[in-house]
Coordinates of C-alpha atoms in Angstrom, one line a residue:
X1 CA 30.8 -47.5 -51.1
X2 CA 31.7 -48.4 -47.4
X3 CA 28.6 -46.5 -46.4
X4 CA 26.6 -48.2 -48.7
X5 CA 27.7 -51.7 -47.5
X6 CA 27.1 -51.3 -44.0
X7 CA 23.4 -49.8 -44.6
X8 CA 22.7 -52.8 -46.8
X9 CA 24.1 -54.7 -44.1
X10 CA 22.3 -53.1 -41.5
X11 CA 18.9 -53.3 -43.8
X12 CA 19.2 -57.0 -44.1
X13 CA 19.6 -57.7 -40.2
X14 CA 16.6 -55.7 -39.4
X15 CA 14.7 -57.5 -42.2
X16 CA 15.0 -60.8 -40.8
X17 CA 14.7 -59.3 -36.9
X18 CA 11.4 -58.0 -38.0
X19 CA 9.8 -59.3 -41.1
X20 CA 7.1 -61.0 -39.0
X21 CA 6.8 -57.8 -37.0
X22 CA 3.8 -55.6 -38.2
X23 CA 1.7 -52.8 -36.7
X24 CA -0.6 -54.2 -33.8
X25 CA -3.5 -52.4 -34.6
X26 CA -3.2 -50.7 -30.8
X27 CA -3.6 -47.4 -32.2
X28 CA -6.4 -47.9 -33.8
X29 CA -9.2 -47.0 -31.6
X30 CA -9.4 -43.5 -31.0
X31 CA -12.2 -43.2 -28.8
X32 CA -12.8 -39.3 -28.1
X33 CA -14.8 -40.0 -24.8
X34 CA -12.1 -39.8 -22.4
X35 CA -10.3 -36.4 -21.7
X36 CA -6.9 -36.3 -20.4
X37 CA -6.7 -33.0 -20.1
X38 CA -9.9 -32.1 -18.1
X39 CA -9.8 -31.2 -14.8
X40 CA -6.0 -30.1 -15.4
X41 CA -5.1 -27.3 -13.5
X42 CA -2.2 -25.1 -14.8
X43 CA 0.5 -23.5 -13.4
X44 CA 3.6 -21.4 -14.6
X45 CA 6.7 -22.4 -12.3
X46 CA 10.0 -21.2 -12.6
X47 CA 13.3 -22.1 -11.2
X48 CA 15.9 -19.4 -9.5
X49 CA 18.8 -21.2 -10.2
X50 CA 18.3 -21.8 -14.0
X51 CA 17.9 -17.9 -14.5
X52 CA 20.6 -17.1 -12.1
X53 CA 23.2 -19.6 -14.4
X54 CA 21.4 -17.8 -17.6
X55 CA 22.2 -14.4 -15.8
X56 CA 25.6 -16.2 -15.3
X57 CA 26.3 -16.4 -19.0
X58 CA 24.8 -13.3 -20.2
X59 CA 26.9 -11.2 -17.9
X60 CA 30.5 -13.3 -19.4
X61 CA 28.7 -12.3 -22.9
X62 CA 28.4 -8.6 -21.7
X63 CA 31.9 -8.4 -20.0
X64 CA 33.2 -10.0 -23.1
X65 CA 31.4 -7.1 -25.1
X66 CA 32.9 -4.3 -22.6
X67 CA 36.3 -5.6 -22.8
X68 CA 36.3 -5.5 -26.4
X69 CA 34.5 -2.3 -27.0
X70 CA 36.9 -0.4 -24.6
X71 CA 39.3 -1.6 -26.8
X72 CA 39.9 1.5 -28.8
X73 CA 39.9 3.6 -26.0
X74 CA 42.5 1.9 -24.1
X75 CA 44.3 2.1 -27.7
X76 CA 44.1 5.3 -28.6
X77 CA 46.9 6.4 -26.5
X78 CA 49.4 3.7 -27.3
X79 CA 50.0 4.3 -31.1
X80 CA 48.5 5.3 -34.7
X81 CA 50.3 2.2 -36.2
X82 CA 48.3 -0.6 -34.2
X83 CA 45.0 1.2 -35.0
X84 CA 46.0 1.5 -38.6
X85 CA 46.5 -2.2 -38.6
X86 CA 43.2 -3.0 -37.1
X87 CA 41.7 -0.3 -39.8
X88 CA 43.2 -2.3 -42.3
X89 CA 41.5 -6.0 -40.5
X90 CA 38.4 -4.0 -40.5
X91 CA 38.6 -3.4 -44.6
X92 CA 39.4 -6.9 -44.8
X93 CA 36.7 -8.4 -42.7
X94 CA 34.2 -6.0 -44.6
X95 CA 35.5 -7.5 -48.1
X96 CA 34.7 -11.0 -46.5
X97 CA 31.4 -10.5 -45.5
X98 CA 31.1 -8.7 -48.7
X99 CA 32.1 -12.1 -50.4
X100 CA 30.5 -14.4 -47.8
X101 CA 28.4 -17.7 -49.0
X102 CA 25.6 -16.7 -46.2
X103 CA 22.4 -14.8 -45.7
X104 CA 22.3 -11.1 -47.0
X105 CA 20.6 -10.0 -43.9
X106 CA 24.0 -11.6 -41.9
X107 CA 26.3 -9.7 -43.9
X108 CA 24.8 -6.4 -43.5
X109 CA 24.4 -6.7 -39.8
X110 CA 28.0 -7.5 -39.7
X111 CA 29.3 -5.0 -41.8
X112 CA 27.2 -2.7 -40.0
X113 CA 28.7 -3.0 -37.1
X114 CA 32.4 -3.9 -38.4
X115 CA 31.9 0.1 -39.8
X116 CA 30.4 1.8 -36.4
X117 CA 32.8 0.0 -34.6
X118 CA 36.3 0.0 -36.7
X119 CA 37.9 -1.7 -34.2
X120 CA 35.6 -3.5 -31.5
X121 CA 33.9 -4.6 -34.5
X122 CA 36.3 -6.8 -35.9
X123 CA 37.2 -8.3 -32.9
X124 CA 33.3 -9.0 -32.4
X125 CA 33.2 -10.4 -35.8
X126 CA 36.4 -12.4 -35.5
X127 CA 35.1 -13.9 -31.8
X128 CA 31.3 -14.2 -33.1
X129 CA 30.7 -13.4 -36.7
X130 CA 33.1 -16.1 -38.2
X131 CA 33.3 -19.5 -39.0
X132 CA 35.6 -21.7 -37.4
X133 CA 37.5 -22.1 -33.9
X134 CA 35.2 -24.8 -31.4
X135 CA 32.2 -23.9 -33.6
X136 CA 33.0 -25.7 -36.5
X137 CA 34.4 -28.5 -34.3
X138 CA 30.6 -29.1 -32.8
X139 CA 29.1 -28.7 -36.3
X140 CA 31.7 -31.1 -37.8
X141 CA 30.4 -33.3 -34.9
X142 CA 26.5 -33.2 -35.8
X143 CA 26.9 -33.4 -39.3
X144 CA 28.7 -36.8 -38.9
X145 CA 25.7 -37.8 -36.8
X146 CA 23.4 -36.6 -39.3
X147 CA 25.3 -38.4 -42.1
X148 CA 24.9 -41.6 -40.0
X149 CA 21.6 -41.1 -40.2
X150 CA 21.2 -40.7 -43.1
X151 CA 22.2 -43.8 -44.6
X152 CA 19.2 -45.7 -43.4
X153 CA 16.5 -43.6 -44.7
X154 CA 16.0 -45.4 -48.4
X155 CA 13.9 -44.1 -50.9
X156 CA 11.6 -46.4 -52.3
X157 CA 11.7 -45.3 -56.2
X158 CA 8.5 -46.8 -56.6
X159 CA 6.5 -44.6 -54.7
X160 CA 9.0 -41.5 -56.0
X161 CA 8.5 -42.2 -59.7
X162 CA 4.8 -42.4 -59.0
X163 CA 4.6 -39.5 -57.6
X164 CA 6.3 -37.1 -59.6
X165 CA 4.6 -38.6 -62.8
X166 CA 1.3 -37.9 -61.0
X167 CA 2.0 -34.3 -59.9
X168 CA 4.4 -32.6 -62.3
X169 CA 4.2 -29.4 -60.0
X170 CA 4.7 -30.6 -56.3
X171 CA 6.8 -33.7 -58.0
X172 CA 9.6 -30.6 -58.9
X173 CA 10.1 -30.2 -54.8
X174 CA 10.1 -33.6 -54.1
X175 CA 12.9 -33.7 -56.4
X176 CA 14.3 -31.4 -54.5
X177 CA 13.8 -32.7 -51.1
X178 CA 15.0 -36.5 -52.6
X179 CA 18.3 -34.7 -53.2
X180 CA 19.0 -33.5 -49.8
X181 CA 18.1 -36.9 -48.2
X182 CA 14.4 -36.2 -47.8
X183 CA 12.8 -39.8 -48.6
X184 CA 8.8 -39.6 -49.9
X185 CA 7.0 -42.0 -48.2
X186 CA 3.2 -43.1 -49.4
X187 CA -0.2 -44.4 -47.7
X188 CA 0.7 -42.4 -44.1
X189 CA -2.6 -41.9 -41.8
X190 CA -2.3 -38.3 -40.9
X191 CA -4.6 -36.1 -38.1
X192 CA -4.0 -32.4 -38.0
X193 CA -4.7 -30.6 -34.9
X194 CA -6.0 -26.8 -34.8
X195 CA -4.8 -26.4 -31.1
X196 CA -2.6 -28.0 -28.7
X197 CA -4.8 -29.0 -26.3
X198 CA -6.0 -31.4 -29.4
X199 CA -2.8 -32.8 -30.1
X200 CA -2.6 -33.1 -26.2
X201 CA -5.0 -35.8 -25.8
X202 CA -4.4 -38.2 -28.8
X203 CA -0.5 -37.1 -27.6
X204 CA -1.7 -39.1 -23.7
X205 CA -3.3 -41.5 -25.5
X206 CA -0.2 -42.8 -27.4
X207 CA 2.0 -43.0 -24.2
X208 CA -0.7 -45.2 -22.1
X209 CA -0.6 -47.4 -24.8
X210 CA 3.7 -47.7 -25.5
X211 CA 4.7 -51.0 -25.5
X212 CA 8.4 -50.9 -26.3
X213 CA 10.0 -47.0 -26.7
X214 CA 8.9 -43.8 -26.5
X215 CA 11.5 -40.9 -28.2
X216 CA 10.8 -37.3 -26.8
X217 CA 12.6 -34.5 -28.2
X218 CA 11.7 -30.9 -27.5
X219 CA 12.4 -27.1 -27.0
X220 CA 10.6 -25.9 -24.1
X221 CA 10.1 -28.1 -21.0
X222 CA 8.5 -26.1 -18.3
X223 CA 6.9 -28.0 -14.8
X224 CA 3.1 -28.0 -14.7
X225 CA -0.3 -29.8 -14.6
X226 CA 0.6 -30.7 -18.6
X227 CA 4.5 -32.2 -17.2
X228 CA 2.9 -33.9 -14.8
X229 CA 0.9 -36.1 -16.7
X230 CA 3.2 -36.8 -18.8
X231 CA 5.9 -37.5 -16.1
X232 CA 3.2 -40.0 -14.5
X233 CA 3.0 -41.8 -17.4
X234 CA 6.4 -41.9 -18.7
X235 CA 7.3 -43.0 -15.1
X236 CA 4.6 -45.8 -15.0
X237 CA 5.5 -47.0 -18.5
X238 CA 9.1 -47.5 -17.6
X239 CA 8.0 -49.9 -14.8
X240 CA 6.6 -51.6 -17.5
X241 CA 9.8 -51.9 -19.1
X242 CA 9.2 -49.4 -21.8
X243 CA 12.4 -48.1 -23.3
X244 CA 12.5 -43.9 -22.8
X245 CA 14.4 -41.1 -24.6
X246 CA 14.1 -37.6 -23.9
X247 CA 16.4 -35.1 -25.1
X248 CA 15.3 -31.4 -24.7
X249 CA 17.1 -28.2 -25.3
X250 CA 18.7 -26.6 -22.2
X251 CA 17.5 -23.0 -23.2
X252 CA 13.8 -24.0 -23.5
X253 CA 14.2 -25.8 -20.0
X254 CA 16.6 -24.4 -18.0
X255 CA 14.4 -21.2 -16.1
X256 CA 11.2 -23.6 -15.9
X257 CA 12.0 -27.0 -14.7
X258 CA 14.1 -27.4 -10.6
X259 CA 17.8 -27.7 -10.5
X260 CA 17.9 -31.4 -10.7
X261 CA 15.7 -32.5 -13.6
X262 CA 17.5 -34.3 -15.3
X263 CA 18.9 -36.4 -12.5
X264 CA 15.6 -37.1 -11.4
X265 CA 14.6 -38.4 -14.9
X266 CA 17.6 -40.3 -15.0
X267 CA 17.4 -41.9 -11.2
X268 CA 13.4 -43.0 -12.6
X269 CA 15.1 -44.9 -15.4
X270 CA 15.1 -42.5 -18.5
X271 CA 17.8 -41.6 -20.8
X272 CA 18.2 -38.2 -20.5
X273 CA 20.2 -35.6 -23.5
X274 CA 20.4 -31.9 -23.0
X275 CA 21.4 -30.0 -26.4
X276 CA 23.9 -27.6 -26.1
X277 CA 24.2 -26.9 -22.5
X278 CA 23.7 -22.2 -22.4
X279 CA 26.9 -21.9 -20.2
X280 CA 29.3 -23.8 -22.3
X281 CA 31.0 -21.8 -25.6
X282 CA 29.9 -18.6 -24.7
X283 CA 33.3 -17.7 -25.7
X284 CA 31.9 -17.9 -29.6
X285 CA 28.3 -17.2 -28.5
X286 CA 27.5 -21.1 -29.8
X287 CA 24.5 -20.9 -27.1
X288 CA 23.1 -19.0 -29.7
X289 CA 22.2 -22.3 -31.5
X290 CA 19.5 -23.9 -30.4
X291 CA 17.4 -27.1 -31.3
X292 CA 14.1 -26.5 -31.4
X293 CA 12.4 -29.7 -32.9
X294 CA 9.5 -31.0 -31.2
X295 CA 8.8 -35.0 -32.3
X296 CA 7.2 -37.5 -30.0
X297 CA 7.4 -41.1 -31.6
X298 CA 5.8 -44.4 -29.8
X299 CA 6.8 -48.1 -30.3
X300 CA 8.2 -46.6 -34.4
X301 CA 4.2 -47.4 -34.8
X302 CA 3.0 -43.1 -34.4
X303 CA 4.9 -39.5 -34.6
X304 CA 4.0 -36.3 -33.7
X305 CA 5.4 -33.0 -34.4
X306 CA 4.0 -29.5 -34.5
X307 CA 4.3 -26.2 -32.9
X308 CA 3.8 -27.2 -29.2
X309 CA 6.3 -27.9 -26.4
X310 CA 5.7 -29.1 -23.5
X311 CA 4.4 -26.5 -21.3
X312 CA 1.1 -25.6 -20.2
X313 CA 0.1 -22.8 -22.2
X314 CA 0.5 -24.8 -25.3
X315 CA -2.7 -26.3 -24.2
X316 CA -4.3 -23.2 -22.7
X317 CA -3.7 -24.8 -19.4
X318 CA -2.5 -21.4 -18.3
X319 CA -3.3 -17.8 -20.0
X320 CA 0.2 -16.4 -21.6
X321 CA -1.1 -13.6 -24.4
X322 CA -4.9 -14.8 -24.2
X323 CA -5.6 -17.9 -26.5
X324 CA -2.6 -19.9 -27.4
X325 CA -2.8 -21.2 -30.5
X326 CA -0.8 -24.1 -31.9
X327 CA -1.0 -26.3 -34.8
X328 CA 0.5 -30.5 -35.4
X329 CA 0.0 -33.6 -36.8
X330 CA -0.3 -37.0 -35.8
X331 CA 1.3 -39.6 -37.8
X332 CA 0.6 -43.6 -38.9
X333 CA 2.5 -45.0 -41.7
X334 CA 6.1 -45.1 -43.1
X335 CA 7.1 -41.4 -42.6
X336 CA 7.1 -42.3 -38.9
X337 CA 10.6 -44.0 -39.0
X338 CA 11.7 -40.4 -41.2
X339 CA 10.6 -38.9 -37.7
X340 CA 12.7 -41.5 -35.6
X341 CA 15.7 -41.2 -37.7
X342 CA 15.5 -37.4 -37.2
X343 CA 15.2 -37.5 -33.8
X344 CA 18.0 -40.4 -33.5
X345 CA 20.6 -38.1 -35.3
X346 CA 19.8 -35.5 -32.8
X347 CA 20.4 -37.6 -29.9
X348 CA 23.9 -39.1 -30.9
X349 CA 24.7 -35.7 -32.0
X350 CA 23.8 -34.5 -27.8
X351 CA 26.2 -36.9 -27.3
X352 CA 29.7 -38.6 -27.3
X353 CA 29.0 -41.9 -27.8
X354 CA 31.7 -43.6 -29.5
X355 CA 30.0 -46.4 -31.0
X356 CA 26.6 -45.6 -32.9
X357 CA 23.3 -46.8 -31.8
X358 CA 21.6 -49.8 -33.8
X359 CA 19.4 -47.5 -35.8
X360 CA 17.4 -50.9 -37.0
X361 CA 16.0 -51.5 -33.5
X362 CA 13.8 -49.2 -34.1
X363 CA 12.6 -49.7 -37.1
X364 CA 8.8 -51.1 -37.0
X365 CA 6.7 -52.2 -40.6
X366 CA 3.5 -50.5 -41.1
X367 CA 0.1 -51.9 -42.6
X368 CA -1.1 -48.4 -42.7
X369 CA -3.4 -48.1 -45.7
X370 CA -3.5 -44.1 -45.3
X371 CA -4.2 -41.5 -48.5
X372 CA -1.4 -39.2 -47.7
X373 CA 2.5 -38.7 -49.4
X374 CA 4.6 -37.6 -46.2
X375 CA 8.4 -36.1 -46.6
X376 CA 9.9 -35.4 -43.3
X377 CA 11.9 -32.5 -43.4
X378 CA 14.9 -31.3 -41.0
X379 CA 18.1 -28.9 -40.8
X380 CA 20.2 -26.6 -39.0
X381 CA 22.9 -23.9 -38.7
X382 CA 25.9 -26.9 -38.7
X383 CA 24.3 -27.4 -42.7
X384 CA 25.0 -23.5 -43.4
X385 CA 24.8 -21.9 -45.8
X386 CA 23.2 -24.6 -47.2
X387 CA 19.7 -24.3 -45.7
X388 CA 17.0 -26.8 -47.9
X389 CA 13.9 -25.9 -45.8
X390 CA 14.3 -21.7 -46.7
X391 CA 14.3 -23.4 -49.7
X392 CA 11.7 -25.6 -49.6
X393 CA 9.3 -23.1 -48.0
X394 CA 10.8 -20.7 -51.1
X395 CA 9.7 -23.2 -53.8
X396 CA 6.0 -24.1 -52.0
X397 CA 5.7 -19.8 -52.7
X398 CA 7.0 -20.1 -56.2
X399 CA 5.2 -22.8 -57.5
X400 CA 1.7 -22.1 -56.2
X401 CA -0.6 -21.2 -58.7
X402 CA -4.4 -20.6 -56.9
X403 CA -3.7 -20.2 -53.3
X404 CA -0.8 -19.7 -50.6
X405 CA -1.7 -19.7 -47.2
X406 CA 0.9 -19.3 -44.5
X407 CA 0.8 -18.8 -40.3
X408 CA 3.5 -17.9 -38.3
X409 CA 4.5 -16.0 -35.6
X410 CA 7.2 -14.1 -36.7
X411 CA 7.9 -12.8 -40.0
X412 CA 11.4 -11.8 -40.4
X413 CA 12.5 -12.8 -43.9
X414 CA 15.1 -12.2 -46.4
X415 CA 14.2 -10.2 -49.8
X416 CA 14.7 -12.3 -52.1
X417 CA 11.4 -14.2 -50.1
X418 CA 9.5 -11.2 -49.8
X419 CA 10.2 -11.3 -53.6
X420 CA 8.9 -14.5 -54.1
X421 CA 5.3 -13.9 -52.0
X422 CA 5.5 -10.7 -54.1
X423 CA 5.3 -12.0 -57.6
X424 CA 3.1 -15.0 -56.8
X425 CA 0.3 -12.3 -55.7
X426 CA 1.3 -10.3 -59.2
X427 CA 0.6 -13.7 -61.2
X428 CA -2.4 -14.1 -59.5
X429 CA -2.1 -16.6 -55.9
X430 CA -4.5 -15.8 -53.4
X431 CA -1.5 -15.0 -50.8
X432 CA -2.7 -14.6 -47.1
X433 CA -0.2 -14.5 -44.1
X434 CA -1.8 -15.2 -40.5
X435 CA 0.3 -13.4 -37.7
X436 CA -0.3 -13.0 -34.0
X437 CA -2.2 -10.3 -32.5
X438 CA -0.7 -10.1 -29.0
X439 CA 2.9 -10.9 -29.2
X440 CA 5.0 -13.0 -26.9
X441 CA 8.0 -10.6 -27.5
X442 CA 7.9 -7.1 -27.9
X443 CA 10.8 -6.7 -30.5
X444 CA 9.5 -9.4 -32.9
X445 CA 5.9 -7.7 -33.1
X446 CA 8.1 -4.6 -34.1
X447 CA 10.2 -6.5 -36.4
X448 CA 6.8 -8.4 -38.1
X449 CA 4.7 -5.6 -38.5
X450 CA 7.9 -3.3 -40.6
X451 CA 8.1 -6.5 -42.6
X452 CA 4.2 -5.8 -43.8
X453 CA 4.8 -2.8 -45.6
X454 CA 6.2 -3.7 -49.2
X455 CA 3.9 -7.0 -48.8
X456 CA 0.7 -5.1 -48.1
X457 CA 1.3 -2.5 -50.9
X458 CA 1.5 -5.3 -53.6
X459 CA -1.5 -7.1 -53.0
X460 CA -0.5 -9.3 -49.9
X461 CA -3.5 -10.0 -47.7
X462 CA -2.3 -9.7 -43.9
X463 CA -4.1 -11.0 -40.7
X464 CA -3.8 -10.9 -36.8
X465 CA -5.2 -13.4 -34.6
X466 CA -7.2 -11.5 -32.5
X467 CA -7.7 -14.1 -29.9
X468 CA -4.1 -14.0 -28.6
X469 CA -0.9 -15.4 -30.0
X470 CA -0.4 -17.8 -32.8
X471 CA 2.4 -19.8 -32.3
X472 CA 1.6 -22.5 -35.0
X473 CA 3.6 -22.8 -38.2
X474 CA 2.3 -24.4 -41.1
X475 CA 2.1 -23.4 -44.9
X476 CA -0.2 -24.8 -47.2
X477 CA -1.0 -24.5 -51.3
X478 CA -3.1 -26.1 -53.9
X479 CA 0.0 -28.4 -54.2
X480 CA 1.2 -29.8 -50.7
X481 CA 1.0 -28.2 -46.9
X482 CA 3.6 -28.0 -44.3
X483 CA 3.0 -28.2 -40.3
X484 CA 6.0 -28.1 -38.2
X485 CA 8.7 -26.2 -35.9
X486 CA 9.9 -23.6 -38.6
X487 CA 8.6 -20.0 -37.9
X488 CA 9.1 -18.0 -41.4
X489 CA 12.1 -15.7 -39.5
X490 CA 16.3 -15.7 -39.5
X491 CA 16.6 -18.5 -36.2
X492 CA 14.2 -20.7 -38.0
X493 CA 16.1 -20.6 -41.3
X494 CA 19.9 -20.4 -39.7
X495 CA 20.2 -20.7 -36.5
X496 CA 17.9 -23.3 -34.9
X497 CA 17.6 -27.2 -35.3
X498 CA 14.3 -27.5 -37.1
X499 CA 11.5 -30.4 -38.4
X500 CA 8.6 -30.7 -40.3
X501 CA 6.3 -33.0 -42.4
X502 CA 5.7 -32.0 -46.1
X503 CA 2.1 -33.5 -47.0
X504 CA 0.5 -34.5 -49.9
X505 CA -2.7 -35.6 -49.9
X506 CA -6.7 -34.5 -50.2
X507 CA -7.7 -35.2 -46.9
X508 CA -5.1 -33.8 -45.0
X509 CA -4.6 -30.1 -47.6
X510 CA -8.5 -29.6 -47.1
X511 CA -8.0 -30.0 -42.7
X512 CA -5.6 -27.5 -42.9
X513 CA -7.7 -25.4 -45.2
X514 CA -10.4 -25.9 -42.8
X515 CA -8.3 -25.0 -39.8
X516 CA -6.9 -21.5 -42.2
X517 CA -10.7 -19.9 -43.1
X518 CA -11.3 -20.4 -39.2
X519 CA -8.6 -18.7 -38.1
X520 CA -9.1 -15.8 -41.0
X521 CA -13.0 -15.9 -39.8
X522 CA -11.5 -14.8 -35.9
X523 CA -8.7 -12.2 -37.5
X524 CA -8.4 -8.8 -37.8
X525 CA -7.0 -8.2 -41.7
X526 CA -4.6 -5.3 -41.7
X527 CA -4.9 -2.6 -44.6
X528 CA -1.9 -0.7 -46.0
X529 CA -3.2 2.7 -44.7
X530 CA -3.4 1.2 -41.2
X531 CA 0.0 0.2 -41.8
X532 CA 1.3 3.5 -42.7
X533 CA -0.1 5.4 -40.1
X534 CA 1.7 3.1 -37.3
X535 CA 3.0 5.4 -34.6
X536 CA 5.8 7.5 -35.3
X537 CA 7.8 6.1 -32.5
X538 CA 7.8 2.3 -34.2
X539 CA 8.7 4.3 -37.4
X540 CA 12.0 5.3 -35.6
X541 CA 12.7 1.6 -34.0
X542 CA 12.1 -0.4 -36.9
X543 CA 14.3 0.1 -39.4
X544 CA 17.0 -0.4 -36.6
X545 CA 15.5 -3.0 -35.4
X546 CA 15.7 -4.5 -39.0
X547 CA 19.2 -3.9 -39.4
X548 CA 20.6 -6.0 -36.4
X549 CA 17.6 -8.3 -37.0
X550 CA 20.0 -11.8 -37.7
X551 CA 21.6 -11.1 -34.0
X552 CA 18.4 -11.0 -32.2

């Protein structure tokens, strides 16, 4: 009830601070003749001392692992009692993985390796496996920051009970989504881009034209032609008095961008979060938690999210696994604040602020007349094991009746999923999956291509993007289509911080339609004979592969 007060509270304040406040229109023109990205020239660049402090913390990871695994040895001549004990911890830890609320694939990696390794594996498990200890101390923390949040994203019932009277089938997972905070939002102004380097220019466009904020939040921040605009600008705007945000993960940044970043950034007048710093908790392997949202919002009027970071090979700037492909959307309408919220939950919880920031500031009106329903999606391993986008991306396979359409560039999924895709191809869908052709790691090519077996032999239609990699992950049905950050694998689903845009709409289903036959038009489709006659050695890996798959 407290909550409730201060939102209403909060609501009303920002109703009088900005009821004559309404979009400007400056977004409007979208002239394509101007090209920010020509003449770019990229360049890959990577920084010694950011892989010498991530060598750093894998080698306190390894010694932690040596230590523990010469464990038994160092035992085994003291006495049969304290290994009988640990035998006995071992049995227990078993019957509480057995027992766990978390993913199957989780348990049996555990459990695997609590049986190979009696002893050293329950020490692992109780160090790594478990919850508790400073992890649940720093999910605690982001969940409050989330719940903050939360409070000021209001659904408007309106637009809700319209909805699901109008479409009784996608209406079922907007119930859903409602439920976990999700709000639907109506009349948004939606662009999708095929590739990067599309998002890229409309992406320039929006930051010459800030007047008042621009939020960043991304994954991968690497120094090059593509950072270099962007820096320009951001730097330029600032003297402007634009207000700037940018709050990156320290894994996705730390090998490609020089020692001092962030102190640069700061020194030029942003505000500047890292998430989750790779040398802290490595004592409980929390570095294993990354975010890897990618949202881009100016003056609370546009949003973008999608697939690409900011590197250059996101906009084929650079070759990395021939053509780079990447897939977002551009945003115009309520569902942008969704996006700021999202990204303002993620930046208190980067932080220790002690007081919260005025959420309200930020919030902008729109007079966006768009066609397309919008339901911004988010989540993370501090919400497990409850995780609604595997669920959401479950019920957009369940419910699809004609067609389900889905790229990504790893497929590493639990069975009950593979179950799913399974029986809508028995009842009749039209289920195609789009994977990459050349791989950006060797291990998840391994890991993608065992997962095609059982798919291909029921009916599952299979492609590889010949061009190069795919890195874009969207999902689309005769009912809605999702483009975002969440690859259909284990990291997506539990351990990564992810976003998304659920989308309703004509317009915006048939672009990505458009942007799926192209892509199938420039694949190679894999058969079930080609898949059984793999070579013999990935015959041995996989399955091994498979089994440790959720530590990877």
């Amino acid at each position: 009830m407290e909550k409730k007060k201060h939102a209403d509270a909060a609501y009303e304040k920002w109703d009088r601070r900005n009821r004559n406040k309404g979009n400007t229109g400056y977004f409007e023109n979208d002239s394509r003749e101007e090209s920010y990205l020509k003449g770019l020239k990229g360049r890959v660049q990577n920084n010694l001392s950011g892989f010498l402090r991530l060598m750093l913390t894998a080698c306190i990871v390894m010694v932690q692992c040596a230590v523990v695994l010469y464990l038994p040895f160092l035992l085994q001549s003291k006495t049969v009692y304290f290994y009988f004990i640990l035998e006995i911890c071992s049995i227990i830890a078993i019957v509480t993985l057995v027992n766990k609320n978390q993913s199957p694939s989780f348990r049996i990696a555990w459990i695997s390796i609590v049986t190979i390794l009696p002893i050293s594996g329950f020490v692992l498990y109780y160090l790594w496996g478990r919850e508790g200890g400073k992890k649940k101390e720093l999910d605690q923390h982001i969940m409050r920051q989330i719940a903050y949040g939360q409070q000021f994203l209001v659904q408007d019932e309106k637009v809700y009970s319209e909805y699901i009277n109008n479409h009784p089938v996608a209406g079922r997972m907007v119930k859903y989504m409602k439920t976990e905070g999700f709000t639907l939002t109506a009349e948004n102004e939606v662009r999708h881009y095929p590739m990067g380097e599309d998002a890229f220019e409309d992406i320039f466009r929006a930051l010459e034209r800030a007047q008042e904020f621009i939020f960043m939040d991304f994954f991968i921040v690497a120094e090059g032609a593509l950072w270099d605009k962007i820096h320009e600008i951001l730097v330029r705007k600032i003297a402007e008095g634009v207000e700037v945000k940018f709050l990156y993960d320290d894994f996705g940044a730390v090998i490609r961008t020089q020692k001092y970043f962030r102190q640069i950034l700061e020194h030029e007048g942003m505000e500047v979060r890292i998430f989750n710093p790779v040398h802290k908790y490595t004592g409980e392997l929390y570095m294993n938690y990354r975010s890897h949202h990618k949202i881009l919002v100016v003056d609370g009027q546009v949003g973008f999210t999608g697939g690409f970071n900011l590197a250059d090979e996101y906009a084929n700037l650079v070759e990395r696994f021939g053509v780079w492909k990447d897939t977002g959307v551009r945003i115009k309408g309520d569902a942008v604040w969704n996006l700021t919220v999202v990204f303002l939950q993620m930046w208190e919880a980067s932080g220790n602020d002690k007081e919260h920031i005025d959420y309200l500031k930020y919030k902008r009106t729109s007079n966006v007349q768009g066609d397309t329903y919008c339901q911004v999606i988010s989540d993370g391993p501090a919400n497990n094991p409850k995780n609604p986008i595997e669920s959401i991306y479950n019920q957009m396979i369940t419910f699809s009746d004609k067609y389900l359409y889905i790229m990504t560039p790893y497929l590493v999924i639990e069975d009950y999923m593979k179950q799913s895709l399974i029986e809508a191809s028995h009842r009749g869908v039209d289920v195609r999956l789009i994977t990459p052709n050349i791989p950006d790691k060797k291990y998840a090519k391994l890991l993608t291509n065992y997962n095609y077996g059982s798919l291909l032999r029921e009916g599952i239609r299979i492609y590889e993007y010949t061009p190069g990699f795919i890195h874009a992950k969207q999902i689309l049905t005769e009912n809605a289509a999702i483009v975002g950050t969440i690859n259909m694998d284990y990291r997506s689903f539990y351990l990564h911080y992810e976003n998304g845009v659920w989308m309703s709409g004509e317009n915006i289903q048939s672009k990505v339609m458009e942007d799926f036959e192209e892509t199938f038009a420039v694949s190679r489709e894999v058969t079930y004979e080609e898949w059984q006659n793999r070579p013999r050695l990935w015959k041995i890996v996989q399955p091994l592969l498979n089994l440790f798959s959720t530590l990877f």
